[in-house]
Amino acid sequence: MIFDWQKIKLNSDKLEISKCPVATGLLNVVSSGIMILDMDYKIIHINRFFEWMLKTEQEIIVGTNFKDITGHLDKELIGDLFKKALETKQIAKKINIKHLKPKDMVHLIDMAVMPFLNKHDEVIGFAIIAESSMAKKEFIASDYRMQVFVRYIFDAMNEGATVIDEAGNLEYANQKFFDLLGYDPKELLTQHWSAWVYEYDMEQIEGRKVLKNEQKNNGISVYFLRLVKKNGDLLPVKLLVSKNVDKDFNIKSIGVIADLTEKEKLETDFKEVSYLNSKVLETITTGIITLDSDLTIKSLNRQVEILFKKKLLDVQGMRLVQAFPSLEIFEEWSGWVLRSRKPYQVDRYKLNVPDEDELLFINARINPLADDEGNITGVVCAFDDVTISARLEEKIELSYRKLEMTHSKLTNLLKRQSEFLADVSHELRTPLTIIGGNVEVSLQDKNTTREELIDVMQLVQSEAERMSRMVSDLMTLTKMEAGEIIIKYDVFPLESIAQDIMGRIDYFDKGLKTVSFSRVDRAMVRGDKDKIRALLWNLIENGLKYSGKEGVVEIKMKSSKKDPNNIRLTVEDNGMGIAKQELENIFDRFYRVEKSRARERGGSGLGLSICKSIAEAHRGKIRVKSKVGEGTKFIVDLPIRVG
Ligand code: ADP
C-alpha cells in the first residue's frame, strides 16, 4: 500500500465532508475504500468503493459505529491501528490483514488509519483507507465502477438523472431530480417510476406500464411528458432513456430529465408575441415592406400581397424595383432614408397597379431601421391605400361644382322669374295703356267718327285677346306643374291628330308659309288627345312665328322600330334658328330669346314650357336641334303606342 500522506490537517474543528460534493465525488472514483469516522468511530461518510465492498449504501451505514461492522476482521489489530494513529498523529498502516469471507474464503486487505488534525494538532477524526487486490479485480470487472462514475457524473449534472432497475423501480437519482419533483430521496427510492409520471402519458401494454409517444434517436428513447410533483403540479419534461446491462445481465435504464417549464413558457411567450405580431401585420390595412440596406426585400405583409398580387416567397431577396416596378419611386425614397437616416413621408401619391388600369392613391411613410448599436440596417416602407377617400373627395368636389352650377342656374331662374314678373306686368300694362289711351282720346274728342271708334274697339279687342291668351297660358302651365290638370287617357289613331291640325291650319292666316305632314304612321296610341294636339300646335305655331315670309314647317309622326311603344313627333322649320347658348333655356318658363321680337310675334315665353309639361305628363321627352339662320327641329318622343 502506497500512501504518501501521513495526516490531514484541517482548519476546522469539525469533519464536514458532506458539504463538499467535489471531494465526495473524487472519493467516489478511487478504487480504494475510504471511510471517514469521528472520534467515537461513528461513520460520517463512505465512498462508493466501500459501499460496494461492504454491499451497503451510504444512507444505511452512515451513523453506525465502525466497530460494529468489522465482522470477520481482526478487531485487536484494527484497535491497534487506531491507537497508533491517535498517539503518533500519523498514518498507521497494516498490510495483508486476513478477512474471512463467507464460505471460509480468505481475503487479504491492506488497511490504513489516517488521523484528521485541527489547527491545534488535536486529532478530530479518522479516515480509513482499505485496499484489496482481489476486491479491486472484482471491482474493475464489475460495472459497479461504471455506476460509480455514472453517479459521479449524475451529481455534477444540471439535469435530473435516474437509474431505474429491471423491475422499473428507482434505484438511484441525483439531487436535481428530487429537487425537480420536490421529494425527499427516501420517499422515492425503490418506488416504481409510474408513481411520478402523469397518468395520461402512460399506457398499459401486455400488463406493463409503458410511456406513450416514444421517439427513437440513436438507440436512445426520447419522450416529451409530464411528471407529477409532490405538490400535485405537473412538470413538462423531455426524458431521454438509455438501457444498460450490468455484468449480471440486469437491464437498467438511465433516464435524464430536462425541465421544459422555462422553455415551454419562453416558447409560448415567443409564439404569442410572433403570432400577435403576424396577426397585427396581417390585420392592419397598411401595407408594410421591410428592405435590407441593399434595398432587397426582407419581408412584406398580407396587405402588400393583396394589393400587388405577389407572395413574399416569390419576391423575398429581390430588389424592390424588380419585384414591384410600380414602386420604383419607393426605392429612390428608401435610398434617401438610408443615407440621411431620416424618415420620409408623402401623401396622396398616385400609383399604377399592375394589370389594372387603375390608379391608386397612397400615403407613404419610410422609416430607417436601426440595430441595437444604432447602425442602420434597412428601412420599413408603410403605405396606406387612400384611394377611396381620395375618390370620395373628388366626388365631393364634383358634387360641389354641380351644386354651384345648380345654384347659379337657380339664381338665373329666379332672375328670369323676376324679369318675367316685370315682363308680365309690362305685357299687361302695355295693352292696358294702349286700350286706355285710345279709349280716352276717342271719348274726349267729340268729333270722333264711328269708323274711328270701330278701329279703337278692334284694337281693344286684339289687345284683350292677347292678355287673355297670356293669362290662360299661365293658368295652364301653373295648373300642370301643380298637377291639377289631369291627363285624360284615350285610345285613338295617331293620324286623327294630323287630321285635326290640318283642319285648323286651313283657317289660319299663314301668308306664303307652308305647313305639311311629310309622314304620318298608322298606329293606335293611348294618351290625352287634346294635350298632344296642343303640344304639336304650339311647335307648329312657333315654326311659323320664327321663320321668314316663305317659311316651311314640316311635321312627321313616326312609330319607332327599336322601341315598339314609342311614337316620335318632329316639327322642323327653316326659320331663324336658336343660338347654341340659348338652347338649354328655351324650355324654361318665361324664357324668350329676344324679348322684343318675340313680343312682336305675340310670344309670351310659355309655349315650350307647356310642351315640355305635356310630354313629361305622358312620360315622354322633348328636345331641340337648331342652327342659327338654318332652322329648328323639335323632337318629341312619347311612349304612347298601343297597336
Ligand atoms: P313664345 O311664346 O315666346 O314663342 P315659347 O316658349 O314658345 O315662347 O318659345 C320660347 C322662345 O324660344 C321663343 O321666345 C323663341 O325665341 C324661341 N323659339 C321657340 N320656337 C322657335 C323656333 N321654331 N325657331 C326659333 N326660335 C324659337
Coordinates of C-alpha atoms and ligand atoms in Angstrom, one line a residue, residues 473 538-547 571 573 575-578 585-595 598-599 601-611 624 626 631-634, ligand 1:
D473 CA -101.2 80.1 -70.9
N538 CA -97.6 75.1 -80.2
L539 CA -94.5 73.8 -82.0
I540 CA -96.1 74.4 -85.4
E541 CA -97.1 77.9 -84.4
N542 CA -93.5 78.6 -83.2
G543 CA -92.2 77.2 -86.5
L544 CA -94.4 79.7 -88.3
K545 CA -93.7 82.5 -85.9
Y546 CA -89.9 82.3 -86.1
S547 CA -89.5 81.7 -89.8
V571 CA -91.6 69.6 -86.2
D573 CA -88.8 74.6 -89.8
G575 CA -86.5 79.7 -89.8
M576 CA -84.1 81.9 -87.9
G577 CA -82.9 79.1 -85.6
I578 CA -81.8 79.4 -82.0
N585 CA -83.1 77.6 -71.7
I586 CA -85.9 77.7 -74.2
F587 CA -88.0 75.1 -72.3
D588 CA -87.8 77.2 -69.2
R589 CA -90.9 79.2 -68.3
F590 CA -91.0 82.8 -69.5
Y591 CA -87.8 82.4 -71.5
R592 CA -87.7 84.3 -74.7
V593 CA -84.6 84.6 -76.9
E594 CA -85.3 88.1 -78.0
K595 CA -88.0 89.7 -75.9
A598 CA -91.0 87.6 -79.5
R599 CA -93.5 90.1 -78.3
R601 CA -94.8 87.9 -82.7
G602 CA -97.2 87.7 -79.9
G603 CA -95.0 85.3 -77.8
S604 CA -95.1 85.1 -74.0
G605 CA -92.3 82.6 -73.4
L606 CA -94.7 80.0 -72.0
G607 CA -95.4 77.8 -75.1
L608 CA -92.4 75.5 -74.9
S609 CA -92.7 75.1 -71.1
I610 CA -96.3 73.9 -71.7
C611 CA -95.0 71.5 -74.4
V624 CA -84.4 70.6 -79.8
S626 CA -81.2 74.1 -84.2
G631 CA -83.8 76.3 -88.9
T632 CA -85.0 74.5 -85.9
K633 CA -86.2 70.9 -85.3
F634 CA -88.2 69.8 -82.2
Ligands
ADP1 P1 -93.0 82.3 -77.2 O1 -94.4 82.4 -76.8 O2 -92.2 83.5 -76.9 O3 -92.8 81.8 -78.6 P2 -92.1 79.7 -76.5 O4 -91.9 79.1 -75.1 O5 -92.9 79.0 -77.4 O6 -92.5 81.2 -76.2 O7 -90.6 79.8 -77.0 C1 -89.6 80.3 -76.2 C2 -88.6 81.0 -77.1 O8 -87.9 80.1 -78.0 C3 -89.2 82.0 -78.1 O9 -89.4 83.2 -77.5 C4 -88.2 81.9 -79.2 O10 -87.3 82.9 -79.0 C5 -87.7 80.6 -79.2 N1 -88.3 79.7 -80.2 C6 -89.3 78.8 -80.0 N2 -89.5 78.1 -81.1 C7 -88.7 78.5 -82.1 C8 -88.4 78.3 -83.5 N3 -89.1 77.3 -84.1 N4 -87.5 79.0 -84.1 C9 -86.8 79.9 -83.5 N5 -86.9 80.2 -82.1 C10 -87.9 79.6 -81.5

